Amino acid sequence: MNTRYLKENEFPIWDEFVIKNGNNIFTRTLWQDMHSESRGYEQKIAVVEKKGVIIGGISFVTENKRIFRPKLTQFVSPVISERKVNDNYKKIKWRMEILRSLLEFLKTDFSDITFILLPEIDDVRSFVWDYWTVTPVYDLFLDLENYSEDRLSHNLRKNIKKSRAHDLKFVKDIDKYHDAYYEIFTAAYGRKEKDIPVNEKEFRFFITYLLKQKVLELSHVIFEGEIIGFRGNLLSGDQVFDWIGGTSLEHYDLGSTAFLLNELINEYRERDYARFVFGGANTPGIWDFKAQFQGELNHYFQAKLSFEAKKGLLTRAKRKIFG
């Protein structure tokens, strides 16, 4: 196996590899391009090759010798090809060798690394054996083929009924940005008492960039001529990611969030998408709302290597040698 950085003119090869191995939008070069253009981060792609063919790697942005998760990004993860053999031991060994080769390569250049791993990377021993800090992360997803309003919680069905009674209108503009979106977006973060991740300029830039790439669709809810809620959904292979959104605080009790999500989910089901991914489910309030759609809880991992972790590793090594 050979591990190296791709040259910029080789980046399309990486996208071909990603599309063949899951086609997750957060691992494609367009996602890192967006953050490079917005914040001036350096973009790199490290790959593991066998006989000149990519068998694994990672696309990421870097600043000050660290690999990190950019704003509004769900995954910063290696992508690993499957070995087509029946022997399960050989499959596992294949993935482990690719991952360990990649990690050793990256550690020579970066002292602070944070990965948010794809759910497919569920064997994290390569990280644990090397004293990375590994913690679970959660999201919820729906199998769209079996989606039905009848399966929703009583509370959600009541909110959807309330929205329809107030004559809320679902509007799928797909590619039209409205100024109300950022105000609603920031209000949602204020309600959760969280820091707003991006300013209005970045927010508009991200949306404009992703619309041009034809991987983002926008929609909103109108009440009495006013936009009171919106969603931005990312299209990624046969999956849809519920990426950004919010509801006006003034009209929160109209149940528009449940109404809008239900309309979107039904539409994507009719368009033959396989899965709707809600994103994070790591805090009680957010999990409680999303769980009412009767989706499945999905876990993946955050793996972090930092200077502090390296100091701890050296301390353990000294104790083993001298102590």
mmCIF file of C-alpha atoms in Angstrom:
data_model
loop_
_atom_site.group_PDB
_atom_site.id
_atom_site.type_symbol
_atom_site.label_atom_id
_atom_site.label_comp_id
_atom_site.label_asym_id
_atom_site.label_seq_id
_atom_site.Cartn_x
_atom_site.Cartn_y
_atom_site.Cartn_z
ATOM 1 C CA MET A 1 0.000 0.000 0.000
ATOM 2 C CA ASN A 2 1.120 3.550 -0.768
ATOM 3 C CA THR A 3 -0.203 6.653 1.049
ATOM 4 C CA ARG A 4 0.107 10.151 -0.405
ATOM 5 C CA TYR A 5 -1.631 13.485 -1.009
ATOM 6 C CA LEU A 6 -3.412 13.944 -4.307
ATOM 7 C CA LYS A 7 -2.435 16.833 -6.538
ATOM 8 C CA GLU A 8 -5.208 19.324 -7.274
ATOM 9 C CA ASN A 9 -5.619 18.079 -10.846
ATOM 10 C CA GLU A 10 -6.267 14.587 -9.403
ATOM 11 C CA PHE A 11 -9.186 15.665 -7.186
ATOM 12 C CA PRO A 12 -11.831 14.400 -9.665
ATOM 13 C CA ILE A 13 -10.429 10.894 -9.168
ATOM 14 C CA TRP A 14 -11.314 11.174 -5.498
ATOM 15 C CA ASP A 15 -14.913 12.130 -6.272
ATOM 16 C CA GLU A 16 -15.228 9.104 -8.551
ATOM 17 C CA PHE A 17 -14.016 6.935 -5.666
ATOM 18 C CA VAL A 18 -16.487 8.508 -3.211
ATOM 19 C CA ILE A 19 -19.436 8.061 -5.573
ATOM 20 C CA LYS A 20 -18.604 4.355 -5.896
ATOM 21 C CA ASN A 21 -18.288 3.955 -2.120
ATOM 22 C CA GLY A 22 -21.374 5.506 -0.545
ATOM 23 C CA ASN A 23 -21.557 8.914 -2.267
ATOM 24 C CA ASN A 24 -21.778 10.888 0.965
ATOM 25 C CA ILE A 25 -21.858 14.597 0.144
ATOM 26 C CA PHE A 26 -19.755 15.620 3.149
ATOM 27 C CA THR A 27 -16.822 13.552 1.873
ATOM 28 C CA ARG A 28 -16.819 14.983 -1.650
ATOM 29 C CA THR A 29 -14.440 17.722 -2.764
ATOM 30 C CA LEU A 30 -17.267 20.199 -3.347
ATOM 31 C CA TRP A 31 -17.874 20.310 0.412
ATOM 32 C CA GLN A 32 -14.268 21.120 1.226
ATOM 33 C CA ASP A 33 -14.147 23.587 -1.706
ATOM 34 C CA MET A 34 -17.030 25.489 -0.146
ATOM 35 C CA HIS A 35 -15.171 25.971 3.135
ATOM 36 C CA SER A 36 -11.885 26.736 1.402
ATOM 37 C CA GLU A 37 -13.517 29.530 -0.577
ATOM 38 C CA SER A 38 -15.429 30.858 2.414
ATOM 39 C CA ARG A 39 -12.747 30.793 5.109
ATOM 40 C CA GLY A 40 -9.503 30.423 3.190
ATOM 41 C CA TYR A 41 -8.746 26.988 4.626
ATOM 42 C CA GLU A 42 -6.300 24.756 2.792
ATOM 43 C CA GLN A 43 -7.874 21.704 1.184
ATOM 44 C CA LYS A 44 -6.085 18.351 1.084
ATOM 45 C CA ILE A 45 -6.932 14.814 0.041
ATOM 46 C CA ALA A 46 -4.874 11.975 1.478
ATOM 47 C CA VAL A 47 -5.309 8.592 -0.183
ATOM 48 C CA VAL A 48 -4.182 5.019 0.283
ATOM 49 C CA GLU A 49 -3.442 3.259 -3.018
ATOM 50 C CA LYS A 50 -2.752 -0.287 -4.087
ATOM 51 C CA LYS A 51 -1.164 -0.757 -7.503
ATOM 52 C CA GLY A 52 -2.042 2.862 -8.342
ATOM 53 C CA VAL A 53 -5.750 2.486 -7.480
ATOM 54 C CA ILE A 54 -7.355 4.389 -4.578
ATOM 55 C CA ILE A 55 -8.681 2.021 -1.889
ATOM 56 C CA GLY A 56 -9.235 4.581 0.874
ATOM 57 C CA GLY A 57 -8.616 8.161 1.900
ATOM 58 C CA ILE A 58 -10.035 11.388 3.253
ATOM 59 C CA SER A 59 -10.825 14.865 1.926
ATOM 60 C CA PHE A 60 -10.472 17.632 4.517
ATOM 61 C CA VAL A 61 -9.596 21.263 5.200
ATOM 62 C CA THR A 62 -6.804 22.319 7.492
ATOM 63 C CA GLU A 63 -5.628 25.363 9.415
ATOM 64 C CA ASN A 64 -2.726 25.712 11.853
ATOM 65 C CA LYS A 65 -1.662 22.081 11.621
ATOM 66 C CA ARG A 66 -5.062 20.712 12.553
ATOM 67 C CA ILE A 67 -7.816 18.746 10.875
ATOM 68 C CA PHE A 68 -11.237 19.747 12.177
ATOM 69 C CA ARG A 69 -14.949 19.769 11.440
ATOM 70 C CA PRO A 70 -15.942 22.949 9.573
ATOM 71 C CA LYS A 71 -19.196 24.724 10.383
ATOM 72 C CA LEU A 72 -22.441 22.951 9.465
ATOM 73 C CA THR A 73 -20.592 19.765 8.515
ATOM 74 C CA GLN A 74 -21.845 16.403 9.705
ATOM 75 C CA PHE A 75 -18.915 14.166 8.707
ATOM 76 C CA VAL A 76 -15.155 14.557 8.345
ATOM 77 C CA SER A 77 -14.373 10.963 7.682
ATOM 78 C CA PRO A 78 -12.158 8.545 5.803
ATOM 79 C CA VAL A 79 -13.860 6.606 3.031
ATOM 80 C CA ILE A 80 -12.761 2.980 2.707
ATOM 81 C CA SER A 81 -13.503 0.603 -0.144
ATOM 82 C CA GLU A 82 -14.991 -2.840 0.448
ATOM 83 C CA ARG A 83 -12.941 -5.927 -0.287
ATOM 84 C CA LYS A 84 -15.105 -8.345 -2.253
ATOM 85 C CA VAL A 85 -14.288 -11.602 -0.508
ATOM 86 C CA ASN A 86 -16.421 -13.995 1.531
ATOM 87 C CA ASP A 87 -13.923 -14.308 4.376
ATOM 88 C CA ASN A 88 -15.056 -11.816 7.046
ATOM 89 C CA TYR A 89 -11.620 -11.787 8.689
ATOM 90 C CA LYS A 90 -10.034 -10.675 5.412
ATOM 91 C CA LYS A 91 -12.627 -7.897 5.015
ATOM 92 C CA ILE A 92 -11.953 -6.558 8.504
ATOM 93 C CA LYS A 93 -8.177 -6.842 8.114
ATOM 94 C CA TRP A 94 -8.399 -4.967 4.790
ATOM 95 C CA ARG A 95 -10.282 -2.040 6.338
ATOM 96 C CA MET A 96 -8.010 -1.916 9.385
ATOM 97 C CA GLU A 97 -4.840 -1.870 7.280
ATOM 98 C CA ILE A 98 -6.151 0.956 5.101
ATOM 99 C CA LEU A 99 -7.259 3.010 8.100
ATOM 100 C CA ARG A 100 -4.051 2.520 10.067
ATOM 101 C CA SER A 101 -1.933 3.420 7.039
ATOM 102 C CA LEU A 102 -3.939 6.619 6.600
ATOM 103 C CA LEU A 103 -3.749 7.570 10.285
ATOM 104 C CA GLU A 104 -0.003 7.058 10.509
ATOM 105 C CA PHE A 105 0.466 9.176 7.394
ATOM 106 C CA LEU A 106 -1.661 12.080 8.674
ATOM 107 C CA LYS A 107 -0.037 12.098 12.126
ATOM 108 C CA THR A 108 3.301 13.036 10.564
ATOM 109 C CA ASP A 109 1.833 16.388 9.426
ATOM 110 C CA PHE A 110 -0.937 17.182 11.908
ATOM 111 C CA SER A 111 -0.803 17.459 15.689
ATOM 112 C CA ASP A 112 -4.519 18.043 16.251
ATOM 113 C CA ILE A 113 -7.034 15.880 14.379
ATOM 114 C CA THR A 114 -10.796 15.505 14.794
ATOM 115 C CA PHE A 115 -12.722 13.017 12.675
ATOM 116 C CA ILE A 116 -16.488 12.557 12.644
ATOM 117 C CA LEU A 117 -16.631 9.091 11.159
ATOM 118 C CA LEU A 118 -19.176 7.769 8.705
ATOM 119 C CA PRO A 119 -21.538 5.171 10.228
ATOM 120 C CA GLU A 120 -19.911 2.524 8.021
ATOM 121 C CA ILE A 121 -16.693 2.890 10.058
ATOM 122 C CA ASP A 122 -18.026 1.091 13.102
ATOM 123 C CA ASP A 123 -14.776 -0.683 14.015
ATOM 124 C CA VAL A 124 -12.746 2.013 15.781
ATOM 125 C CA ARG A 125 -10.007 -0.162 17.238
ATOM 126 C CA SER A 126 -7.400 1.491 15.003
ATOM 127 C CA PHE A 127 -8.056 4.710 16.921
ATOM 128 C CA VAL A 128 -8.385 3.152 20.374
ATOM 129 C CA TRP A 129 -5.161 1.164 19.990
ATOM 130 C CA ASP A 130 -3.348 4.402 19.199
ATOM 131 C CA TYR A 131 -4.813 6.275 22.204
ATOM 132 C CA TRP A 132 -7.227 8.516 20.333
ATOM 133 C CA THR A 133 -10.255 9.733 22.292
ATOM 134 C CA VAL A 134 -13.327 8.066 20.791
ATOM 135 C CA THR A 135 -16.900 9.055 21.691
ATOM 136 C CA PRO A 136 -20.279 8.077 20.191
ATOM 137 C CA VAL A 137 -22.437 10.519 18.217
ATOM 138 C CA TYR A 138 -26.070 9.972 17.207
ATOM 139 C CA ASP A 139 -28.559 10.851 14.521
ATOM 140 C CA LEU A 140 -31.965 9.604 13.395
ATOM 141 C CA PHE A 141 -33.022 8.457 9.948
ATOM 142 C CA LEU A 142 -36.206 7.347 8.227
ATOM 143 C CA ASP A 143 -36.623 4.489 5.798
ATOM 144 C CA LEU A 144 -38.763 6.412 3.304
ATOM 145 C CA GLU A 145 -40.307 3.379 1.637
ATOM 146 C CA ASN A 146 -42.221 2.591 4.830
ATOM 147 C CA TYR A 147 -42.995 6.165 5.898
ATOM 148 C CA SER A 148 -46.580 6.950 6.877
ATOM 149 C CA GLU A 149 -48.234 9.750 8.851
ATOM 150 C CA ASP A 150 -50.114 7.069 10.776
ATOM 151 C CA ARG A 151 -46.837 6.021 12.424
ATOM 152 C CA LEU A 152 -46.082 9.490 13.796
ATOM 153 C CA SER A 153 -46.540 10.295 17.465
ATOM 154 C CA HIS A 154 -49.904 11.650 18.569
ATOM 155 C CA ASN A 155 -48.293 15.027 19.322
ATOM 156 C CA LEU A 156 -46.825 15.373 15.815
ATOM 157 C CA ARG A 157 -50.082 14.390 14.140
ATOM 158 C CA LYS A 158 -51.871 16.985 16.263
ATOM 159 C CA ASN A 159 -49.396 19.709 15.222
ATOM 160 C CA ILE A 160 -49.721 18.786 11.545
ATOM 161 C CA LYS A 161 -53.506 18.911 11.843
ATOM 162 C CA LYS A 162 -53.239 22.327 13.552
ATOM 163 C CA SER A 163 -51.040 23.660 10.728
ATOM 164 C CA ARG A 164 -53.510 22.525 8.097
ATOM 165 C CA ALA A 165 -56.378 24.067 10.039
ATOM 166 C CA HIS A 166 -54.512 27.420 10.001
ATOM 167 C CA ASP A 167 -54.081 27.042 6.230
ATOM 168 C CA LEU A 168 -50.275 26.966 6.264
ATOM 169 C CA LYS A 169 -48.794 26.682 2.785
ATOM 170 C CA PHE A 170 -45.884 24.430 1.869
ATOM 171 C CA VAL A 171 -43.669 26.042 -0.807
ATOM 172 C CA LYS A 172 -40.844 24.168 -2.525
ATOM 173 C CA ASP A 173 -38.804 26.907 -4.219
ATOM 174 C CA ILE A 174 -35.868 24.472 -4.600
ATOM 175 C CA ASP A 175 -33.296 27.083 -5.627
ATOM 176 C CA LYS A 176 -34.598 30.469 -4.481
ATOM 177 C CA TYR A 177 -33.066 32.148 -1.435
ATOM 178 C CA HIS A 178 -35.259 34.357 0.780
ATOM 179 C CA ASP A 179 -33.943 36.958 3.205
ATOM 180 C CA ALA A 180 -36.193 35.612 5.977
ATOM 181 C CA TYR A 181 -34.196 32.386 6.121
ATOM 182 C CA TYR A 182 -31.227 33.712 8.089
ATOM 183 C CA GLU A 183 -33.394 35.502 10.650
ATOM 184 C CA ILE A 184 -35.334 32.277 11.252
ATOM 185 C CA PHE A 185 -32.093 30.266 11.339
ATOM 186 C CA THR A 186 -30.569 32.479 14.048
ATOM 187 C CA ALA A 187 -33.800 32.473 16.054
ATOM 188 C CA ALA A 188 -33.669 28.682 16.165
ATOM 189 C CA TYR A 189 -30.160 28.764 17.644
ATOM 190 C CA GLY A 190 -31.187 31.432 20.132
ATOM 191 C CA ARG A 191 -34.024 29.258 21.359
ATOM 192 C CA LYS A 192 -31.557 26.408 21.999
ATOM 193 C CA GLU A 193 -29.099 28.848 23.660
ATOM 194 C CA LYS A 194 -26.380 27.849 21.232
ATOM 195 C CA ASP A 195 -23.833 30.011 19.444
ATOM 196 C CA ILE A 196 -24.825 30.837 15.876
ATOM 197 C CA PRO A 197 -22.302 28.903 13.737
ATOM 198 C CA VAL A 198 -22.123 31.228 10.709
ATOM 199 C CA ASN A 199 -22.773 34.896 9.996
ATOM 200 C CA GLU A 200 -25.251 36.021 7.354
ATOM 201 C CA LYS A 201 -22.602 36.462 4.663
ATOM 202 C CA GLU A 202 -21.313 32.899 5.143
ATOM 203 C CA PHE A 203 -24.842 31.533 5.359
ATOM 204 C CA ARG A 204 -25.791 33.077 2.032
ATOM 205 C CA PHE A 205 -22.486 31.997 0.474
ATOM 206 C CA PHE A 206 -22.972 28.359 1.547
ATOM 207 C CA ILE A 207 -26.504 28.262 0.168
ATOM 208 C CA THR A 208 -25.573 29.961 -3.113
ATOM 209 C CA TYR A 209 -22.595 27.658 -3.585
ATOM 210 C CA LEU A 210 -24.560 24.449 -2.918
ATOM 211 C CA LEU A 211 -27.454 25.545 -5.126
ATOM 212 C CA LYS A 212 -25.018 26.000 -8.024
ATOM 213 C CA GLN A 213 -23.741 22.485 -7.369
ATOM 214 C CA LYS A 214 -27.366 21.238 -7.534
ATOM 215 C CA VAL A 215 -27.082 19.362 -4.241
ATOM 216 C CA LEU A 216 -29.308 21.629 -2.129
ATOM 217 C CA GLU A 217 -33.069 22.210 -2.191
ATOM 218 C CA LEU A 218 -34.923 24.922 -0.266
ATOM 219 C CA SER A 219 -38.490 25.001 0.969
ATOM 220 C CA HIS A 220 -40.572 26.979 3.430
ATOM 221 C CA VAL A 221 -43.954 27.457 5.095
ATOM 222 C CA ILE A 222 -46.106 30.556 4.601
ATOM 223 C CA PHE A 223 -48.701 31.821 7.080
ATOM 224 C CA GLU A 224 -50.757 34.915 6.222
ATOM 225 C CA GLY A 225 -48.281 35.853 3.490
ATOM 226 C CA GLU A 226 -45.206 35.546 5.736
ATOM 227 C CA ILE A 227 -42.433 32.917 5.720
ATOM 228 C CA ILE A 228 -42.487 31.400 9.214
ATOM 229 C CA GLY A 229 -40.262 28.338 8.736
ATOM 230 C CA PHE A 230 -37.798 26.875 6.224
ATOM 231 C CA ARG A 231 -35.572 23.854 5.521
ATOM 232 C CA GLY A 232 -32.474 23.313 3.414
ATOM 233 C CA ASN A 233 -32.026 19.676 2.371
ATOM 234 C CA LEU A 234 -28.898 18.120 0.865
ATOM 235 C CA LEU A 235 -29.230 15.461 -1.830
ATOM 236 C CA SER A 236 -26.598 12.749 -1.498
ATOM 237 C CA GLY A 237 -27.021 9.650 -3.631
ATOM 238 C CA ASP A 238 -30.244 7.976 -2.480
ATOM 239 C CA GLN A 239 -30.196 9.912 0.811
ATOM 240 C CA VAL A 240 -31.563 13.311 1.838
ATOM 241 C CA PHE A 241 -29.892 15.163 4.724
ATOM 242 C CA ASP A 242 -31.973 17.637 6.716
ATOM 243 C CA TRP A 243 -29.159 20.183 6.798
ATOM 244 C CA ILE A 244 -30.433 23.581 8.032
ATOM 245 C CA GLY A 245 -33.768 25.049 9.047
ATOM 246 C CA GLY A 246 -35.801 26.819 11.673
ATOM 247 C CA THR A 247 -39.143 28.212 12.717
ATOM 248 C CA SER A 248 -40.167 31.754 13.610
ATOM 249 C CA LEU A 249 -40.446 32.115 17.400
ATOM 250 C CA GLU A 250 -43.574 34.208 16.983
ATOM 251 C CA HIS A 251 -45.365 31.366 15.185
ATOM 252 C CA TYR A 252 -43.741 28.411 16.894
ATOM 253 C CA ASP A 253 -46.984 27.116 18.403
ATOM 254 C CA LEU A 254 -48.570 26.618 14.954
ATOM 255 C CA GLY A 255 -46.695 23.344 14.560
ATOM 256 C CA SER A 256 -45.098 24.395 11.287
ATOM 257 C CA THR A 257 -41.859 22.419 11.798
ATOM 258 C CA ALA A 258 -43.685 19.087 11.950
ATOM 259 C CA PHE A 259 -45.892 20.147 9.045
ATOM 260 C CA LEU A 260 -42.978 21.180 6.817
ATOM 261 C CA LEU A 261 -40.902 18.086 7.574
ATOM 262 C CA ASN A 262 -43.847 15.803 6.915
ATOM 263 C CA GLU A 263 -44.514 17.465 3.541
ATOM 264 C CA LEU A 264 -40.845 17.185 2.587
ATOM 265 C CA ILE A 265 -40.519 13.568 3.660
ATOM 266 C CA ASN A 266 -43.605 12.588 1.672
ATOM 267 C CA GLU A 267 -42.254 14.362 -1.404
ATOM 268 C CA TYR A 268 -38.831 12.702 -1.209
ATOM 269 C CA ARG A 269 -40.507 9.325 -0.741
ATOM 270 C CA GLU A 270 -42.492 9.916 -3.925
ATOM 271 C CA ARG A 271 -39.235 10.805 -5.704
ATOM 272 C CA ASP A 272 -37.826 7.399 -4.695
ATOM 273 C CA TYR A 273 -35.184 8.546 -2.257
ATOM 274 C CA ALA A 274 -34.395 5.741 0.171
ATOM 275 C CA ARG A 275 -33.498 7.534 3.382
ATOM 276 C CA PHE A 276 -34.156 10.861 5.130
ATOM 277 C CA VAL A 277 -31.432 11.715 7.675
ATOM 278 C CA PHE A 278 -32.407 14.118 10.450
ATOM 279 C CA GLY A 279 -28.879 14.824 11.626
ATOM 280 C CA GLY A 280 -27.847 15.194 15.263
ATOM 281 C CA ALA A 281 -29.793 13.542 18.071
ATOM 282 C CA ASN A 282 -27.303 14.134 20.862
ATOM 283 C CA THR A 283 -29.316 16.330 23.217
ATOM 284 C CA PRO A 284 -32.582 15.356 24.977
ATOM 285 C CA GLY A 285 -34.864 18.033 23.478
ATOM 286 C CA ILE A 286 -33.713 17.572 19.868
ATOM 287 C CA TRP A 287 -33.776 13.786 20.148
ATOM 288 C CA ASP A 288 -37.274 13.854 21.660
ATOM 289 C CA PHE A 289 -38.702 15.874 18.761
ATOM 290 C CA LYS A 290 -37.019 13.904 15.968
ATOM 291 C CA ALA A 291 -37.797 10.552 17.577
ATOM 292 C CA GLN A 292 -41.516 11.271 17.248
ATOM 293 C CA PHE A 293 -41.169 10.625 13.502
ATOM 294 C CA GLN A 294 -40.510 6.983 14.472
ATOM 295 C CA GLY A 295 -37.149 6.850 12.743
ATOM 296 C CA GLU A 296 -34.201 4.660 13.625
ATOM 297 C CA LEU A 297 -31.422 5.780 15.953
ATOM 298 C CA ASN A 298 -28.070 5.637 14.213
ATOM 299 C CA HIS A 299 -24.691 5.887 15.934
ATOM 300 C CA TYR A 300 -21.282 6.811 14.622
ATOM 301 C CA PHE A 301 -18.109 8.068 16.279
ATOM 302 C CA GLN A 302 -15.960 11.105 16.892
ATOM 303 C CA ALA A 303 -12.258 10.294 17.030
ATOM 304 C CA LYS A 304 -9.893 12.956 18.325
ATOM 305 C CA LEU A 305 -6.121 13.117 18.571
ATOM 306 C CA SER A 306 -4.757 16.203 20.306
ATOM 307 C CA PHE A 307 -1.560 17.475 21.888
ATOM 308 C CA GLU A 308 -3.020 16.660 25.307
ATOM 309 C CA ALA A 309 -3.714 13.084 24.207
ATOM 310 C CA LYS A 310 -0.137 12.773 22.949
ATOM 311 C CA LYS A 311 1.186 13.978 26.317
ATOM 312 C CA GLY A 312 -0.917 11.319 28.005
ATOM 313 C CA LEU A 313 0.488 8.699 25.650
ATOM 314 C CA LEU A 314 4.068 9.739 26.474
ATOM 315 C CA THR A 315 3.283 9.602 30.193
ATOM 316 C CA ARG A 316 1.920 6.077 29.863
ATOM 317 C CA ALA A 317 4.976 5.033 27.841
ATOM 318 C CA LYS A 318 7.357 6.415 30.506
ATOM 319 C CA ARG A 319 5.488 4.589 33.260
ATOM 320 C CA LYS A 320 5.743 1.369 31.302
ATOM 321 C CA ILE A 321 9.476 1.814 30.693
ATOM 322 C CA PHE A 322 10.621 3.310 33.985
ATOM 323 C CA GLY A 323 7.977 2.558 36.402
#
